[in-house]
Tab-separated table of C-alpha atoms in Angstrom:
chain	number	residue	atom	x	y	z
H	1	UNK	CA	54.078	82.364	99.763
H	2	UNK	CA	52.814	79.238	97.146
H	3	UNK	CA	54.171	76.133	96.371
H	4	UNK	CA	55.807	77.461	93.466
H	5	UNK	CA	57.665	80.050	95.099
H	6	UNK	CA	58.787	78.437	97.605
H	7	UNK	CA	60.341	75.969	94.848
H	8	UNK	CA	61.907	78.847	93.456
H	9	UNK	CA	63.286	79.304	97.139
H	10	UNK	CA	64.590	76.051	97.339
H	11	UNK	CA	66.550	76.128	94.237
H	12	UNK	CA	67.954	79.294	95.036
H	13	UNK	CA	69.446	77.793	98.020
H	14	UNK	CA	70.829	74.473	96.367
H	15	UNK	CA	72.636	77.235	93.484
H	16	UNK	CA	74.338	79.058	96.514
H	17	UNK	CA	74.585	76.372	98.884
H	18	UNK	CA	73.372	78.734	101.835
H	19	UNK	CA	70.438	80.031	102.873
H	20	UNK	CA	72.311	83.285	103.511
H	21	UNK	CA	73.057	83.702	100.270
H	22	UNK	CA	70.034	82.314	98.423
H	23	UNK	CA	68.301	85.450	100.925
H	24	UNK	CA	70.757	87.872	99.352
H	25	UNK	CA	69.779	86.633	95.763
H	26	UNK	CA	66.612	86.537	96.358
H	27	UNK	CA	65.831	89.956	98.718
H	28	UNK	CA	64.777	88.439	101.333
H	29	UNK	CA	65.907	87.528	105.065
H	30	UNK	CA	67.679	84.346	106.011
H	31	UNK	CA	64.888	83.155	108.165
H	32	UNK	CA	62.041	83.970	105.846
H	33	UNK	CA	64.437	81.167	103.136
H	34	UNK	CA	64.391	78.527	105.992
H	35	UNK	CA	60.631	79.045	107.050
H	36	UNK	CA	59.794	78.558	103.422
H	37	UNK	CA	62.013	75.197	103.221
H	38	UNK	CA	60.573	74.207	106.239
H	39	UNK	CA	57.214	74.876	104.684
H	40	UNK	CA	58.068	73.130	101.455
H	41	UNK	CA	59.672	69.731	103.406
H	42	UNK	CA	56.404	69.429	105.567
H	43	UNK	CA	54.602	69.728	102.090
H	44	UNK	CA	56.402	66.890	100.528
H	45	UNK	CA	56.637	64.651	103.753
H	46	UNK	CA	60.583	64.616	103.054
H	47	UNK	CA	63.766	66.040	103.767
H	48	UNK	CA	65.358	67.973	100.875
H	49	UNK	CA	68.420	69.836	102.489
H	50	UNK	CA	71.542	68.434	104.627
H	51	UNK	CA	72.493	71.627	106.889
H	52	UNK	CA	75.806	71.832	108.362
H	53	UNK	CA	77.479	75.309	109.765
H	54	UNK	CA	79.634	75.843	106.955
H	55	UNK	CA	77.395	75.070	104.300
H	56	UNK	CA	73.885	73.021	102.743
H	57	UNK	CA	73.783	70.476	100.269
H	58	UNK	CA	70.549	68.188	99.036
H	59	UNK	CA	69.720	64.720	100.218
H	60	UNK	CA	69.351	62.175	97.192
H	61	UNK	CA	65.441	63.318	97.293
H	62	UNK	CA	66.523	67.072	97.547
H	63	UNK	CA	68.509	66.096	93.936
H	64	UNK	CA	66.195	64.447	92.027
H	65	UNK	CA	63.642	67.404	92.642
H	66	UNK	CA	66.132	70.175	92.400
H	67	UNK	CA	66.496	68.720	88.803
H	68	UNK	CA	63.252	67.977	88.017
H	69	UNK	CA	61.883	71.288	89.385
H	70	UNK	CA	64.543	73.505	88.041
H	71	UNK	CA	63.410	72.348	84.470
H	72	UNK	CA	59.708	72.943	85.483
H	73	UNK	CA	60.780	76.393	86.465
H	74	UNK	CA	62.676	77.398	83.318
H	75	UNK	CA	59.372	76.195	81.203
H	76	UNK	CA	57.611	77.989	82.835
H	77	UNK	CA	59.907	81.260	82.672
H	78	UNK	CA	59.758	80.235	79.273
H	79	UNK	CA	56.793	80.030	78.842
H	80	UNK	CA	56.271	83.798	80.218
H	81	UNK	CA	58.926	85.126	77.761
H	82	UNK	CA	57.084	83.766	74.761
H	83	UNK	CA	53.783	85.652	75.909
H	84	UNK	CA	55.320	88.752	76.706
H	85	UNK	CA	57.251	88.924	73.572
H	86	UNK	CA	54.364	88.016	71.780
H	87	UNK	CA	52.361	91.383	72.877
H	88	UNK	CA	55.264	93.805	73.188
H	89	UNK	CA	58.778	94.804	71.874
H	90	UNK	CA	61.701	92.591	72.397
H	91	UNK	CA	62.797	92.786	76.608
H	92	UNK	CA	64.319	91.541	79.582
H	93	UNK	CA	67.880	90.975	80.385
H	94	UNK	CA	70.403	89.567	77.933
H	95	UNK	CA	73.872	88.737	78.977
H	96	UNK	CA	76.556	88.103	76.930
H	97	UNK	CA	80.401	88.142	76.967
H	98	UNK	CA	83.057	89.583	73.856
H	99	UNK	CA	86.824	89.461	73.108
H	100	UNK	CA	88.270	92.404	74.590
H	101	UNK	CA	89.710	94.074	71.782
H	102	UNK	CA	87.369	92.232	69.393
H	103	UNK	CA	84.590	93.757	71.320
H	104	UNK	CA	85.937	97.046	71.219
H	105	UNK	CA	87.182	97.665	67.623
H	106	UNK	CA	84.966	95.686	65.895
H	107	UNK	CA	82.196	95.191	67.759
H	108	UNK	CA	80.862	98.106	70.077
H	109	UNK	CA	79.270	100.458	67.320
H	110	UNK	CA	77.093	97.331	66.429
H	111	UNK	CA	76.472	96.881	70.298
H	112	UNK	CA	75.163	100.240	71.063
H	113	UNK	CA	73.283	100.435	67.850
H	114	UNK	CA	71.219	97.207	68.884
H	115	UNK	CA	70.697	98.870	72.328
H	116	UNK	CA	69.411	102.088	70.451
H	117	UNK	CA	67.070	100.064	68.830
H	118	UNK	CA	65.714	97.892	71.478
H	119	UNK	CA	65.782	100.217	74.763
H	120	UNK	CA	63.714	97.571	76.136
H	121	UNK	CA	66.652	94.810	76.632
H	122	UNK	CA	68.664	95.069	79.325
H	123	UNK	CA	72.050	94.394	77.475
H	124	UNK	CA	74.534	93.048	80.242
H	125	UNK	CA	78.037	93.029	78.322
H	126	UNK	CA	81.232	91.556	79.587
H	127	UNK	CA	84.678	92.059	77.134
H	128	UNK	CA	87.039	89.002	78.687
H	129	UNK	CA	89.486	87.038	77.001
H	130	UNK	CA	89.487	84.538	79.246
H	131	UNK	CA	87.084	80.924	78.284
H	132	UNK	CA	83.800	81.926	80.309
H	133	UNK	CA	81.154	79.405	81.212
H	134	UNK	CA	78.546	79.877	79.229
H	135	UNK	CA	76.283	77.773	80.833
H	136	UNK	CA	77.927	78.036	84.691
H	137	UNK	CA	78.124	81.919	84.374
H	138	UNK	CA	74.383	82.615	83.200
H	139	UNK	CA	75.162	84.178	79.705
H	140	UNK	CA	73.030	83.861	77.060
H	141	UNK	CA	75.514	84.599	74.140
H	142	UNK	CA	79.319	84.234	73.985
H	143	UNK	CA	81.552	85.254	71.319
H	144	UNK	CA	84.282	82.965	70.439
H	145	UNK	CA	87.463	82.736	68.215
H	146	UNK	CA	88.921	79.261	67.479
H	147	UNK	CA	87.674	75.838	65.732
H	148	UNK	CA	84.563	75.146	68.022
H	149	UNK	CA	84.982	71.930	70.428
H	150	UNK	CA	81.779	71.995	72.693
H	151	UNK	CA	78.953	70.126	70.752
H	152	UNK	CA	76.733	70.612	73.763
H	153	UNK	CA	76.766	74.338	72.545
H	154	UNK	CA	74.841	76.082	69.830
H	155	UNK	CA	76.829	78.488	67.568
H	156	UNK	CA	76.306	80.359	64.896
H	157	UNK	CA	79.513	81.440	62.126
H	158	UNK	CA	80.267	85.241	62.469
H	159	UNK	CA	83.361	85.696	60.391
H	160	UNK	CA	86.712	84.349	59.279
H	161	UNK	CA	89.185	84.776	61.942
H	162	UNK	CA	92.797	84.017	60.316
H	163	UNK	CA	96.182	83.985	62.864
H	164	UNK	CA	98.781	85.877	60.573
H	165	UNK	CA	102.367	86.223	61.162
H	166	UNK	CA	103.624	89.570	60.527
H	167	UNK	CA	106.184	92.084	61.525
H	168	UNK	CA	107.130	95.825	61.202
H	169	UNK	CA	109.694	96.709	58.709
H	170	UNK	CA	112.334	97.998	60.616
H	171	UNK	CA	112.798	94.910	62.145
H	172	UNK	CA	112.549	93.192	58.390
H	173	UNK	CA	115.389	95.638	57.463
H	174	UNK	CA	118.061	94.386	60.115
H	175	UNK	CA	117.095	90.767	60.367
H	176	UNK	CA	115.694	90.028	57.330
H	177	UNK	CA	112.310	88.103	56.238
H	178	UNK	CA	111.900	84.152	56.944
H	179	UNK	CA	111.774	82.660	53.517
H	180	UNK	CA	110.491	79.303	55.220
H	181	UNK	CA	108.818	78.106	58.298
H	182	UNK	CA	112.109	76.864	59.188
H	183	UNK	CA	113.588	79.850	58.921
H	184	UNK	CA	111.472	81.208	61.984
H	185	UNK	CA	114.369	79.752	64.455
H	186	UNK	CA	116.968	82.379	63.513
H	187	UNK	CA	114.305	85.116	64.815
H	188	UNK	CA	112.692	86.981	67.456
H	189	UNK	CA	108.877	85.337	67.923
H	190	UNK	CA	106.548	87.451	70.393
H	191	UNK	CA	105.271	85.033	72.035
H	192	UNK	CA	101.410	84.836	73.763
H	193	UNK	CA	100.902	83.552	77.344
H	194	UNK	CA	97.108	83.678	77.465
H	195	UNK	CA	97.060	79.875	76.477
H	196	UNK	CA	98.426	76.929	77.766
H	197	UNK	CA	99.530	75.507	74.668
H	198	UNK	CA	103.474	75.724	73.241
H	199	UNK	CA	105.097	78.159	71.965
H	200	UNK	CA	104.900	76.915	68.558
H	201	UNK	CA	103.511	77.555	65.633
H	202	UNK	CA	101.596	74.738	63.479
H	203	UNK	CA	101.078	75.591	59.416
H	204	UNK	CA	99.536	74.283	56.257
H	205	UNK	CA	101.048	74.818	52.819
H	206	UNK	CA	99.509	75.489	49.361
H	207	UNK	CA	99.199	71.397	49.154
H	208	UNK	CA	97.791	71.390	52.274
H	209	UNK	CA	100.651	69.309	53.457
H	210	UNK	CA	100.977	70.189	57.525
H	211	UNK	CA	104.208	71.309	59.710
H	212	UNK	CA	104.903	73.172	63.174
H	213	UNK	CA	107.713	74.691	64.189
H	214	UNK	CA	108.857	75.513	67.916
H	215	UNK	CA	109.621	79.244	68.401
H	216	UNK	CA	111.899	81.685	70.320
H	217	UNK	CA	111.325	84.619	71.702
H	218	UNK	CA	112.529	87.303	74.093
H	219	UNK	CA	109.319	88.936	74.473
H	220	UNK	CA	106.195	87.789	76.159
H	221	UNK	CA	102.465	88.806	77.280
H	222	UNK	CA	99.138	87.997	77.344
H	223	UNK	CA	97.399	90.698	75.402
H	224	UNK	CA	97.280	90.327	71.865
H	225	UNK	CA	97.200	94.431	71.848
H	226	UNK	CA	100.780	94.434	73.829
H	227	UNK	CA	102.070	92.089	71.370
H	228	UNK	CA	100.710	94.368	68.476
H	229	UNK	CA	102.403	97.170	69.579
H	230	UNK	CA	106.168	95.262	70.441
H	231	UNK	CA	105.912	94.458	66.987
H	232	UNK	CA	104.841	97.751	65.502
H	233	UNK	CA	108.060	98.776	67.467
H	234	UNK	CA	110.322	96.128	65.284
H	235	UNK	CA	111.029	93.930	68.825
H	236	UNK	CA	109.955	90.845	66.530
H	237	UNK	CA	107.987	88.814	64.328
H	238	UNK	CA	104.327	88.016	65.739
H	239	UNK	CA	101.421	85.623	65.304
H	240	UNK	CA	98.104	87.258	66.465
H	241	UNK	CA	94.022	86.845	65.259
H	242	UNK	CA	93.723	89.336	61.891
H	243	UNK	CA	91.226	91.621	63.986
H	244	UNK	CA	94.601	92.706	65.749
H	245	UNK	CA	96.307	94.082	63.008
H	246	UNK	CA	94.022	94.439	60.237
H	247	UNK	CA	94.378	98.293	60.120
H	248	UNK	CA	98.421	97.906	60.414
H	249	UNK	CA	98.741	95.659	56.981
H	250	UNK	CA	96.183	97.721	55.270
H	251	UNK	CA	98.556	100.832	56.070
H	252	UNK	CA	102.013	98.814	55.425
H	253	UNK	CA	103.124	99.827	59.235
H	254	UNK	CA	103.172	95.264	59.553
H	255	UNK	CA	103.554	93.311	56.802
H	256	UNK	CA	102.439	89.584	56.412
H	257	UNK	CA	105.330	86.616	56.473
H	258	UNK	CA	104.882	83.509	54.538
H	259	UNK	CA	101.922	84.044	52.791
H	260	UNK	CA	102.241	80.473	51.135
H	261	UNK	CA	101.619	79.214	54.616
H	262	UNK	CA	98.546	79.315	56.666
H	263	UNK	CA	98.383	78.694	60.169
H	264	UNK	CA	96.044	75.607	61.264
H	265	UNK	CA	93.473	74.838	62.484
H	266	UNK	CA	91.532	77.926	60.797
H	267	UNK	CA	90.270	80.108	63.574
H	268	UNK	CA	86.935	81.611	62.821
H	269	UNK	CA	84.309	84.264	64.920
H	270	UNK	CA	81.407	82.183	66.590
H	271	UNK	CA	78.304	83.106	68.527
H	272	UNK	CA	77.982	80.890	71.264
H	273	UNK	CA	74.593	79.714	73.213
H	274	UNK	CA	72.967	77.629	75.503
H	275	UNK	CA	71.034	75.132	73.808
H	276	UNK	CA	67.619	76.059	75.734
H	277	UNK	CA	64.543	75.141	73.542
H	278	UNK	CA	63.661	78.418	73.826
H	279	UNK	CA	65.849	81.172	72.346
H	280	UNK	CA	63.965	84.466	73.257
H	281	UNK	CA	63.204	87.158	70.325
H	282	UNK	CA	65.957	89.444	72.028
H	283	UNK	CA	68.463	86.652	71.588
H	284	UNK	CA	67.628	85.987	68.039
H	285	UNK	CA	67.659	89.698	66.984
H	286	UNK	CA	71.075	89.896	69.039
H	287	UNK	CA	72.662	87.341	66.854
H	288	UNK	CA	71.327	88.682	63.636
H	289	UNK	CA	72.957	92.278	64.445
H	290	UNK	CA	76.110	90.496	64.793
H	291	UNK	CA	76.072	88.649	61.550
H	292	UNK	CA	74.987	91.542	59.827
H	293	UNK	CA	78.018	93.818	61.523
H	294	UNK	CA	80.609	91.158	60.817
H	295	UNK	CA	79.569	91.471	57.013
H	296	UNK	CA	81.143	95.154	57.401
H	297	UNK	CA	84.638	93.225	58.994
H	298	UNK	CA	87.869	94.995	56.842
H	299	UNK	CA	88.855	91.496	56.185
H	300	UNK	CA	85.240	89.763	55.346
H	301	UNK	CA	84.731	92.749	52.649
C-alpha cells in the first residue's frame, strides 16, 4: 500500500475513532488498518494515534495532519471529479436529504426524472423532517424551509414557502371565523410539536406593523400531514407550510383565516450545500432541476 493510501487509512480511523470500524468502512481487516498506521508512524518518525481499549483518538501531531491531510485528500478527489466529468456524462454518488411530504408531493416526479436522465449518478435520497447535518452527515444537497441562519452554508432560493392559517368549514360553521389575531384565543389551534419553539403564532399586518399571539389547542402532533387532516376533519384552526394544503384551498375543502395578516418571518424553499470549492457537474445539474420544478409549484404559478 503507498503513502497516500495509507493516509486515506489513517483518516478513516480518526472519522470512526476505531480501527475496527475504519476496517469495516474501508473493506478491509482490523490488522491490515493497524499495520498500515504502523507503517505510516515509522514513515513520519511520530506518533499520530492515542489507543486505548474502548476507543483511539490523535495526539496533537495526529491533529494537525489529520487536518492538513484530509484537505489534501479532498483536492485531490477533487481534482479526479473534474477530469472524469470532463470526458464523460455527469456520475458518482450524490446524496441529498428532502422534507417528507415536500419531497413526496412536490418533489419526487422531478427526482426520478433527473435520475432518468443521468443513470450515471448514484442519487442517494433521504425524505426527513428532522434538521440534518449537512456537513456531519456527508450530504451534498439539503432542502430547507425557513429564513436561512447558517452563513457557513451555500443555498440557493427554490420557492416561496408561506405558513397559512386555515381551517375546514364545518368547523367555521359552529365556531365561527377569527376576525383578528386576537380573536385566535376563543379557538381550537392544532398545534405542531416538531419544533421547540412556543406554541404561538407571530404576524405582520398590511403596515407591516408586527404581533404574536399565544395559542390553545387540544390537538397535537408532529406531522404537518396529521395536522392537515385534523383540520380537514373541522377539529380546529391550523398553521402549516402552503405545500401542505395547497390542493385543499384550491378545492375550498380549507379556507385561509386572516388574510390581512401574514405570518413572520417569511419561510421560503432553499437548496442547501457544503461550501466545497468544488461543486461537481452532478450537483450543479441537481440544483438546476429543482429550480426549474419549483417554477411548476401550484402556488409559484
Amino acid at each position: 500500500m503507498d503513502h497516500i493510501s495509507r493516509v486515506g487509512v489513517f483518516i478513516a480511523v480518526v472519522k470512526a475513532t476505531s480501527f475496527a470500524g475504519a476496517a469495516q468502512a474501508l473493506g478491509i481487516t482490523s490488522s491490515a488498518v493497524s499495520k498500515q498506521i504502523q507503517n505510516l508512524e515509522q514513515d513520519l518518525q511520530v506518533k499520530l494515534l492515542n489507543r486505548t481499549t474502548r476507543n483511539v483518538s490523535p495526539t496533537e501531531e495526529g491533529t494537525l495532519y489529520y487536518e492538513r491531510a484530509s484537505r489534501a485528500l479532498e483536492d485531490l478527489k477533487e481534482a479526479e471529479d473534474q477530469i472524469n466529468e470532463l470526458r464523460s456524462r455527469p456520475r458518482g454518488p450524490l446524496k441529498v436529504s428532502l422534507p417528507q411530504s415536500l419531497g413526496i408531493k412536490y418533489f419526487g416526479d422531478a427526482i426520478a426524472t433527473f435520475a432518468a436522465i443521468y443513470p450515471e449518478v448514484e442519487l442517494d435520497v433521504s425524505l426527513d423532517d428532522r434538521l440534518v447535518d449537512v456537513a456531519g452527515e456527508g450530504f451534498d444537497l439539503v432542502v430547507r424551509i425557513g429564513s436561512l441562519k447558517d452563513t457557513s452554508l451555500i443555498a440557493r432560493r427554490l420557492a416561496d414557502c408561506p405558513l397559512v392559517l386555515c381551517a375546514s368549514p364545518s368547523y367555521l360553521n359552529k365556531y365561527g371565523a377569527p376576525q383578528s389575531p386576537g380573536d385566535l384565543a376563543n379557538h381550537n389551534l392544532l398545534a405542531f410539536t416538531g419544533n421547540l419553539g412556543p406554541h404561538e403564532w407571530r404576524y405582520t399586518d398590511k403596515a407591516g406593523d408586527k404581533g404574536q399571539v399565544s395559542l390553545q389547542g387540544t390537538f397535537k402532533a408532529d406531522s404537518g400531514d396529521i395536522l392537515c387532516r385534523a383540520a380537514l376533519e373541522g377539529v380546529g384552526i391550523v398553521i402549516l407550510p402552503i405545500f401542505y394544503v395547497s390542493e385543499y384551498l384550491k378545492n375550498g375543502d380549507l379556507q385561509i383565516m386572516l388574510p390581512d395578516f401574514e405570518t413572520f418571518p417569511k419561510r421560503e424553499i432553499f437548496a442547501v450545500f457544503p461550501p466545497n470549492r468544488f461543486q461537481s457537474t452532478r450537483l450543479r445539474l441537481f440544483v438546476d432541476h429543482l429550480i426549474l420544478a419549483s417554477k411548476r409549484l401550484p402556488w409559484m404559478t
